XYZ file of C-alpha atoms in Angstrom:
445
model
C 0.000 0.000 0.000
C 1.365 3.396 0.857
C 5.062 4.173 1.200
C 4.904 1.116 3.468
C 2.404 0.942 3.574
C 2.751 -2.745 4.341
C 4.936 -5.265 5.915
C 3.381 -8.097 4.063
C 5.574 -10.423 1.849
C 3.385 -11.989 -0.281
C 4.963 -14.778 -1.985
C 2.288 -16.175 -4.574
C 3.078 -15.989 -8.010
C 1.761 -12.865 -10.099
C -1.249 -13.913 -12.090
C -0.556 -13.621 -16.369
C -2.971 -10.444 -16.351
C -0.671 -9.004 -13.606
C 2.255 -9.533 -15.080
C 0.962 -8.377 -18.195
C -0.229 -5.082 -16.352
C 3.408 -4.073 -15.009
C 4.964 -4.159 -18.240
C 5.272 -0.543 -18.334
C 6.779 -0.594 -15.082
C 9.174 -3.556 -15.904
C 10.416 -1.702 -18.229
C 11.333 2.015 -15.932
C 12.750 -0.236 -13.573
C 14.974 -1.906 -15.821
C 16.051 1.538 -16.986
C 17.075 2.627 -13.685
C 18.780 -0.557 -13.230
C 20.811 0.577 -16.778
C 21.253 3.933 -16.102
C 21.540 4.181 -12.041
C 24.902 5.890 -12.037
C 23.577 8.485 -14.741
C 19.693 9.806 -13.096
C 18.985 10.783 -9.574
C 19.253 8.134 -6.703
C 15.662 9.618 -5.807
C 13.902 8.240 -8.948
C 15.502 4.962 -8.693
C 14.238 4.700 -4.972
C 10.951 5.439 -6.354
C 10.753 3.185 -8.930
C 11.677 0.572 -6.634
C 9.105 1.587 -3.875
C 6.479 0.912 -6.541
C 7.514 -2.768 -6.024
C 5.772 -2.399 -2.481
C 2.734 -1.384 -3.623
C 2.642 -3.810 -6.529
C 3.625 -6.541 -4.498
C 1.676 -5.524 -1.070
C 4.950 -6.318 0.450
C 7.967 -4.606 2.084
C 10.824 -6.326 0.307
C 13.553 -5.523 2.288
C 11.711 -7.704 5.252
C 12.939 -11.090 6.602
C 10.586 -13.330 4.723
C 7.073 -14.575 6.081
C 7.714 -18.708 6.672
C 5.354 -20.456 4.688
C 3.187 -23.525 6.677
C 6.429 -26.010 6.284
C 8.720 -23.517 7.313
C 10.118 -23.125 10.268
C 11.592 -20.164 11.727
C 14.214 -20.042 14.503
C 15.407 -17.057 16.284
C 18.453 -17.826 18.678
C 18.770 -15.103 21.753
C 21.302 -15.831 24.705
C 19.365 -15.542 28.117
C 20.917 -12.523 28.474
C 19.738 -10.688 25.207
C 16.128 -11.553 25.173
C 14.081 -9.056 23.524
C 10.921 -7.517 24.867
C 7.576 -8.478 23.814
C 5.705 -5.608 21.692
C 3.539 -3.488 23.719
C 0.001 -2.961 22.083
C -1.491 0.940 22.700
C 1.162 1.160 25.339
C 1.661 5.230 24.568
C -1.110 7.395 24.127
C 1.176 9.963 22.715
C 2.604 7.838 20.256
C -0.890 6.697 19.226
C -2.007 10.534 18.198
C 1.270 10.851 16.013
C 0.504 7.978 14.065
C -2.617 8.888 13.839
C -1.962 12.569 12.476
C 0.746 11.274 10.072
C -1.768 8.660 9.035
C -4.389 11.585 8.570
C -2.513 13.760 6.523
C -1.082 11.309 4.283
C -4.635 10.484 2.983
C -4.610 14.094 2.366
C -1.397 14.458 0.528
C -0.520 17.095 2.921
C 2.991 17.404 2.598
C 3.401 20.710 4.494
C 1.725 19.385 8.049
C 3.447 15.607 7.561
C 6.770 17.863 7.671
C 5.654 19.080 11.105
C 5.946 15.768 12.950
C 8.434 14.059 10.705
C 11.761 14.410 9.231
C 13.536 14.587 7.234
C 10.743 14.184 4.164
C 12.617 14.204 0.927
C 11.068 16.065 -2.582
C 11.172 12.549 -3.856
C 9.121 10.959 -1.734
C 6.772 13.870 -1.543
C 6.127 13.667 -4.639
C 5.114 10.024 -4.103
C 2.842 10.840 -1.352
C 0.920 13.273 -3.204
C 0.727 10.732 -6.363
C -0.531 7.675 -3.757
C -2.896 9.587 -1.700
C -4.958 10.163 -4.507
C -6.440 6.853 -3.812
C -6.862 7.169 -0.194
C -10.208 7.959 1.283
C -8.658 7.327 4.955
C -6.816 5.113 7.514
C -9.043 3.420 10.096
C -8.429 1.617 13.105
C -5.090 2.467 13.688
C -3.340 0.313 16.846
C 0.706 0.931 17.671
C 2.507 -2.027 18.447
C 6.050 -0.820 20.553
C 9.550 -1.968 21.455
C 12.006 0.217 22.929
C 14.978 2.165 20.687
C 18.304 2.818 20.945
C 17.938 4.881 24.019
C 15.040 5.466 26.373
C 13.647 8.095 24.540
C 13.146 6.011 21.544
C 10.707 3.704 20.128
C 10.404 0.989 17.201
C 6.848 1.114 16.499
C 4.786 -1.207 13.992
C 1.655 0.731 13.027
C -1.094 -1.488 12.087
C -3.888 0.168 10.091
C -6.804 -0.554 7.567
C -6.759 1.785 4.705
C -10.173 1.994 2.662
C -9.748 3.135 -0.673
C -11.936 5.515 -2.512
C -13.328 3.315 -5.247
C -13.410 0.051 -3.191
C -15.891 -1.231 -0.281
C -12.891 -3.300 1.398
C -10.301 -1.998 3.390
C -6.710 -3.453 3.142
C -5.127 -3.760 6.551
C -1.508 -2.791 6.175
C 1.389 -2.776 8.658
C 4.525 0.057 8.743
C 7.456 0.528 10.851
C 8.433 3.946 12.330
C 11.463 4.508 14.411
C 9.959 7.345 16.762
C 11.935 9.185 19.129
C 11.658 12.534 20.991
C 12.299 16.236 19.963
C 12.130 19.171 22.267
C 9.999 17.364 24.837
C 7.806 16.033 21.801
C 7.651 12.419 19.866
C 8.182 13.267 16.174
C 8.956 10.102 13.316
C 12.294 9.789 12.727
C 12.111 9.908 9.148
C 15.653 8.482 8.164
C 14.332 5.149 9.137
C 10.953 5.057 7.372
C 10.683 2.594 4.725
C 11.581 4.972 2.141
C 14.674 6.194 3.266
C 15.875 3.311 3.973
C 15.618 2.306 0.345
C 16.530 6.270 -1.127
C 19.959 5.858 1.065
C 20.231 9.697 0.349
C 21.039 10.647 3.918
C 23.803 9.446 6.461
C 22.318 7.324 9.025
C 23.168 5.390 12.378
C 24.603 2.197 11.768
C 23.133 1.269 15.811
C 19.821 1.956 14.640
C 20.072 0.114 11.131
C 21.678 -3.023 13.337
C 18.358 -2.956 15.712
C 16.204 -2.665 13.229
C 17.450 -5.424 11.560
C 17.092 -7.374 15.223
C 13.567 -6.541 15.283
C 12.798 -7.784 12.015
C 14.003 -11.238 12.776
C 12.402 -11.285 16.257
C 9.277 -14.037 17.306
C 6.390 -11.386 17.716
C 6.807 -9.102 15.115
C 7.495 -11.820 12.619
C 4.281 -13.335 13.453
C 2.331 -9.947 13.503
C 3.099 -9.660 10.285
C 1.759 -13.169 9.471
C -1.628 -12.068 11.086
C -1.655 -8.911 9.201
C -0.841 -10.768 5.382
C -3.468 -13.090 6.165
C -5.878 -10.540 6.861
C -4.948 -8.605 3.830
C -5.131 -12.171 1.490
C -8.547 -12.295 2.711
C -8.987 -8.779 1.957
C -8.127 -9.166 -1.877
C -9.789 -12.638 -1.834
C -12.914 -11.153 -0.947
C -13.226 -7.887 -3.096
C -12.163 -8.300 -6.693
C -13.168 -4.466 -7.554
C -10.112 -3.574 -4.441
C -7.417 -6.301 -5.969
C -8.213 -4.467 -9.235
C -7.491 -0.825 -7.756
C -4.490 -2.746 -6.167
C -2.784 -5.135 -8.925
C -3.245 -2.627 -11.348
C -4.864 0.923 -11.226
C -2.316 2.180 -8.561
C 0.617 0.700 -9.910
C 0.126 1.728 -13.423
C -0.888 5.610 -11.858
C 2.637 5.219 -10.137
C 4.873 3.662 -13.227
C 3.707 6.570 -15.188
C 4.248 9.066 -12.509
C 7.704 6.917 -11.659
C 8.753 7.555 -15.585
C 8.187 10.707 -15.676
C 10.648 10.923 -12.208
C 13.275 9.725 -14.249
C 12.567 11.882 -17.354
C 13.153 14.776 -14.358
C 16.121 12.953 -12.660
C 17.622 12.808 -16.293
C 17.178 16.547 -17.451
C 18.527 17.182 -13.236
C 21.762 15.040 -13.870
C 21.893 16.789 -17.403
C 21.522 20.772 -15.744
C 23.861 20.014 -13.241
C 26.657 18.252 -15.810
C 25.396 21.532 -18.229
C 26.472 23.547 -14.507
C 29.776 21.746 -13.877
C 30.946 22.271 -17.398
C 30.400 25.909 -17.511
C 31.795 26.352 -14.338
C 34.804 24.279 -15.593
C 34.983 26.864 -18.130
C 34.955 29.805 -16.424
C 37.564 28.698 -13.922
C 39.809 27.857 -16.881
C 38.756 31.353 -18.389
C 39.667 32.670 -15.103
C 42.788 31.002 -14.700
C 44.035 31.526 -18.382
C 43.330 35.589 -17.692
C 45.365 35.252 -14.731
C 48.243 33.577 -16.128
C 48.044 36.255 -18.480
C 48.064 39.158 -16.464
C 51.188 37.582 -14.659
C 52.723 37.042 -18.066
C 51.956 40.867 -18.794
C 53.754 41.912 -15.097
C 56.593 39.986 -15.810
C 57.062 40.992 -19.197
C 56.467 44.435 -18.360
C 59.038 44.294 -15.553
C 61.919 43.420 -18.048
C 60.466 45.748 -20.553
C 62.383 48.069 -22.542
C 61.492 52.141 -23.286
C 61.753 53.045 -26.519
C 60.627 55.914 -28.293
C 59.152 56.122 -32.044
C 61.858 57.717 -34.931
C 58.980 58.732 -37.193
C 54.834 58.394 -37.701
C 54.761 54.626 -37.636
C 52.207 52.192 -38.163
C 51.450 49.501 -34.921
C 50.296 45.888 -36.890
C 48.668 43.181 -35.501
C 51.219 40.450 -36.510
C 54.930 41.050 -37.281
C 54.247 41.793 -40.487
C 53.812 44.312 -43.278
C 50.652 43.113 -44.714
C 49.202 42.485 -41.201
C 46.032 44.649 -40.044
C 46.523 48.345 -38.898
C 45.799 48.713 -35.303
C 47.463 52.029 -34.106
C 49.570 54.321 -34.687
C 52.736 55.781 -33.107
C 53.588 59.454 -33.553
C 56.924 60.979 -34.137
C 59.236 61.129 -30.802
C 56.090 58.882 -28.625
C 57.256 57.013 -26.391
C 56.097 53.082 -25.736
C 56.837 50.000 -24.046
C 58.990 47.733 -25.775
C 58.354 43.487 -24.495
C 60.029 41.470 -27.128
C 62.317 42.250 -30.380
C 62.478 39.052 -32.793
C 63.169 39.219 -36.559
C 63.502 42.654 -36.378
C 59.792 43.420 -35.236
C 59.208 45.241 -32.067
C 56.097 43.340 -29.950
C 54.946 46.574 -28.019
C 52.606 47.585 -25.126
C 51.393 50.666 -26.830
C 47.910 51.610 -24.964
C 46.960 50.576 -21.695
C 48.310 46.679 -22.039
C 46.967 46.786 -25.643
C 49.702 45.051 -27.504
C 51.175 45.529 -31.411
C 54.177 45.242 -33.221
C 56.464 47.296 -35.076
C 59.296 47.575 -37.343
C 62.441 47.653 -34.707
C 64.280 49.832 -37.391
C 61.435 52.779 -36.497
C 62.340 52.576 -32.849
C 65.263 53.741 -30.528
C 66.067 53.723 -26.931
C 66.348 57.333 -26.613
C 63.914 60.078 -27.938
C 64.577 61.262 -31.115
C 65.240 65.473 -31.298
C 63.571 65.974 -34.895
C 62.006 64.123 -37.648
C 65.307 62.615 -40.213
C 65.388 64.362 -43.499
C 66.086 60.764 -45.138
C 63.690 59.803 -48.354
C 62.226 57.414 -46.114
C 61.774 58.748 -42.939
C 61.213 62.751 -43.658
C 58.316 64.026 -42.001
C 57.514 67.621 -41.915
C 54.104 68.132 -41.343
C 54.945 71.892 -41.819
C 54.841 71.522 -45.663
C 52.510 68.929 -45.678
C 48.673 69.151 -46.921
C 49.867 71.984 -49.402
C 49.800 70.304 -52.950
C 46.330 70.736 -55.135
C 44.338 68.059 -55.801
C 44.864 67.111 -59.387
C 48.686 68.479 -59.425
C 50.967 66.373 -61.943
C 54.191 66.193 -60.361
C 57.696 65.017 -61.593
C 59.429 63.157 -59.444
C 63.168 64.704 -58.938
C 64.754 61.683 -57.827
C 63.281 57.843 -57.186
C 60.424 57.627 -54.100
C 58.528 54.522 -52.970
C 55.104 54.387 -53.603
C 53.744 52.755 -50.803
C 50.434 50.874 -50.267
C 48.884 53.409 -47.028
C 50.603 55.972 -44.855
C 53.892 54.523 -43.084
C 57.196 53.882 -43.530
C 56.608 50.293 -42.877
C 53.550 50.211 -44.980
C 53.718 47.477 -48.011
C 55.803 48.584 -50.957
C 53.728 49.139 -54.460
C 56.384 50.164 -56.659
C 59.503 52.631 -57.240
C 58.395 56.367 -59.238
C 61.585 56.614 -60.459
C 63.650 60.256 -60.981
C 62.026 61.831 -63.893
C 58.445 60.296 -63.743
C 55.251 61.797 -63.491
C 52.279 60.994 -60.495
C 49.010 62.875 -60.099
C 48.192 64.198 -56.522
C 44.286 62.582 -55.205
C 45.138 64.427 -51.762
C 47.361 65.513 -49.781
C 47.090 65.158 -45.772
C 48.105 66.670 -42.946
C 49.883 63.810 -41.613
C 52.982 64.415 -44.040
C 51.594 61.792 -46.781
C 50.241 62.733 -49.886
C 47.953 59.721 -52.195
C 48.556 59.525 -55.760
C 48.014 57.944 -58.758
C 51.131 56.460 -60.860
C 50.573 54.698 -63.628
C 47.393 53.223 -63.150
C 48.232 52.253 -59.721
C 47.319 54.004 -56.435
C 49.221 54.999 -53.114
C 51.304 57.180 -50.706
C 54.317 59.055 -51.213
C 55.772 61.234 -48.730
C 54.707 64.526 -49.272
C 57.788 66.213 -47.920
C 59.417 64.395 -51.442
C 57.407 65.486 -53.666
C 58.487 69.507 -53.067
């Protein structure tokens, strides 16, 4: 029945129209089986609970002996345990009855009042069972003393009368009830749903006890009493073995699959979770080592300061992209010189390269004269658009402004370019022979 909600161990074969009827749930449980390591240990525990209420039998439970069994239970004369005690605590009575009451209802929020810890799985379970439950009647506590005085093992017997059949099923649970600020409250951790879920650390004293009390004379043949009952029960009311065999369990396989489906997508968010936190710390980490990189490169940097207007590249090369620029006499940060490129730290850790041949360690007083480094922006921005100039003497045409700029071609002494514009920046864009670029205005005068 419920998340018990029955000690019974009913070991007659399934009829062909029950097995028939737990296919669907065959077939979740085998996937949890599969995939256990991948889901939620939550589902899984559900999907096994279901066997419970299938079965109308706790599982984990020493077995009921059949007629030609015999059962023997060996206790020194020392360790002889006491007998149960029917109705013995009237305290202990209401609890059971309360939790009892407001599991019929579903009512998570008051079970969590008087018993703990209650897990989102098996909520979830309550609320899909209790659907089914009108109530729980007749309700008697059978006790034996805990781990400590304030402490009880308590089997609950109760008859629980479903909505849709005239029968009730008597059913048997075990609670492990103990005292909390001056009050009994159900020790959760023990309940027979934890104790299959395993999510939550437990005491190995009480687990050893309770395994004791399962084995012991009394309870083993309460339990006997109470499957008997419940045989009868089914025997007797073929619209209840119905609701039993195979309305509840399929409810709860469907419910159960769609625990996994959750578990799954769960176990997938938090993988999803891991991974970008993964990243991030390896983002993290990789912007750190870079930042130390920086501060050690910039502590066995170099000043140098730029000869002329030169272009900053993004590769140490004179094709590569444009970037910046460095004016005449600016000074920069100079962290590597290879192959007679310049890597630089030219504005605010921002990092380029230059031509080394355009840089010097001390500042430059004025702009060279040279053909390829002149640069007087005095004269510059002064030539007419359209002007056809001779050239004097030979001049590099060069693809955009800058010395280090990609060579186009050679206008040699004595040949003729048309001016497109002239610019401030000492550089003045022409067309030579069909092909377009920048001459230094300063040699065209």
């Amino acid at each position: 029945m419920s998340n018990q909600k029955n000690d019974i161990d009913v070991k007659e074969q399934q009829t062909e129209k029950n097995e028939n009827a737990s296919g669907g749930f065959d077939q979740v449980l085998e996937f949890c089986r599969k995939h256990i390591h991948h889901i939620a240990a939550a589902a899984v525990c559900i999907i096994l609970f279901i066997v419970l209420i299938k079965y109308t039998g706790n599982q984990n439970e020493t077995p009921v002996p059949t007629e030609t069994e015999e059962t023997e239970v060996i206790l020194s004369e020392e360790n002889v345990p006491e007998e149960y005690q029917k109705d013995a605590y009237p305290e202990i009575n209401e609890l059971i009855t309360k939790y009892y009451k407001a599991y019929a209802a579903g009512d998570n929020d008051t079970l969590a009042t008087f018993t703990d810890p209650i897990s989102e799985a098996e909520k979830g379970y309550i609320t899909a069972f209790s659907q089914y439950v009108e109530e729980y009647r007749n309700i008697a506590c059978y006790t034996k003393k805990g781990l400590d005085e304030n402490s009880y093992i308590v089997s609950a017997y109760m008859e629980v009368k479903l909505k849709e059949a005239d029968t009730v099923a008597p059913g048997l649970e075990r609670f492990y009830v103990t005292k909390k600020d001056g009050s009994y409250y159900i020790d959760n951790l023990y309940g027979q749903f934890n104790t299959r879920m395993k999510e939550y650390d437990v005491d190995e004293n009480v687990i050893t006890l309770l395994d004791e009390f399962n084995q012991q004379a009394d309870v083993i043949k309460l339990r006997t009493e109470v499957e008997e009952k419940y045989k009868q029960a089914i025997e007797s009311d073929e619209n209840l073995k119905k609701i039993v065999d195979t309305q509840i369990p399929d409810t709860l396989t469907v419910w159960a699959s769609d625990q996994v489906a959750a578990a799954k997508k769960a176990e997938e968010e938090r993988l999803a979770a891991e991974e970008a936190a993964k990243k991030a710390a390896e983002e993290e980490a990789a912007k750190k080592a870079a930042e130390e990189k920086r501060a050690a490169e910039l502590a066995a940097a170099v000043t140098v300061f730029a000869l002329d207007k030169v272009n900053v590249r993004a590769e140490a090369n004179e094709t590569a992209e444009v970037i910046g620029q460095l004016e005449f006499g600016s000074q920069t940060t100079r962290l590597e010189e290879k192959d007679g490129w310049s890597r630089i730290d030219y504005s605010e850790g921002k990092q380029g390269y230059v031509r080394s041949d355009f840089l010097a360690l001390e500042a430059p007083s004025a702009p060279p004269a040279a053909e390829e480094s002149a640069n007087e922006p005095a004269q510059a921005g002064n030539i007419a658009e359209g002007s056809v100039i001779t050239a004097k003497e030979s001049v590099i045409l060069r693809e955009s402004m800058g010395e280090d700029s990609k060579k186009i071609a050679t206008v040699f002494a004595g040949e003729k370019v048309t001016v497109i514009m002239s610019y401030a920046e000492g550089w003045t864009k022409v067309d030579y022979d069909g092909k377009t670029g920048y001459i230094k205005t300063a040699l065209l005068q």
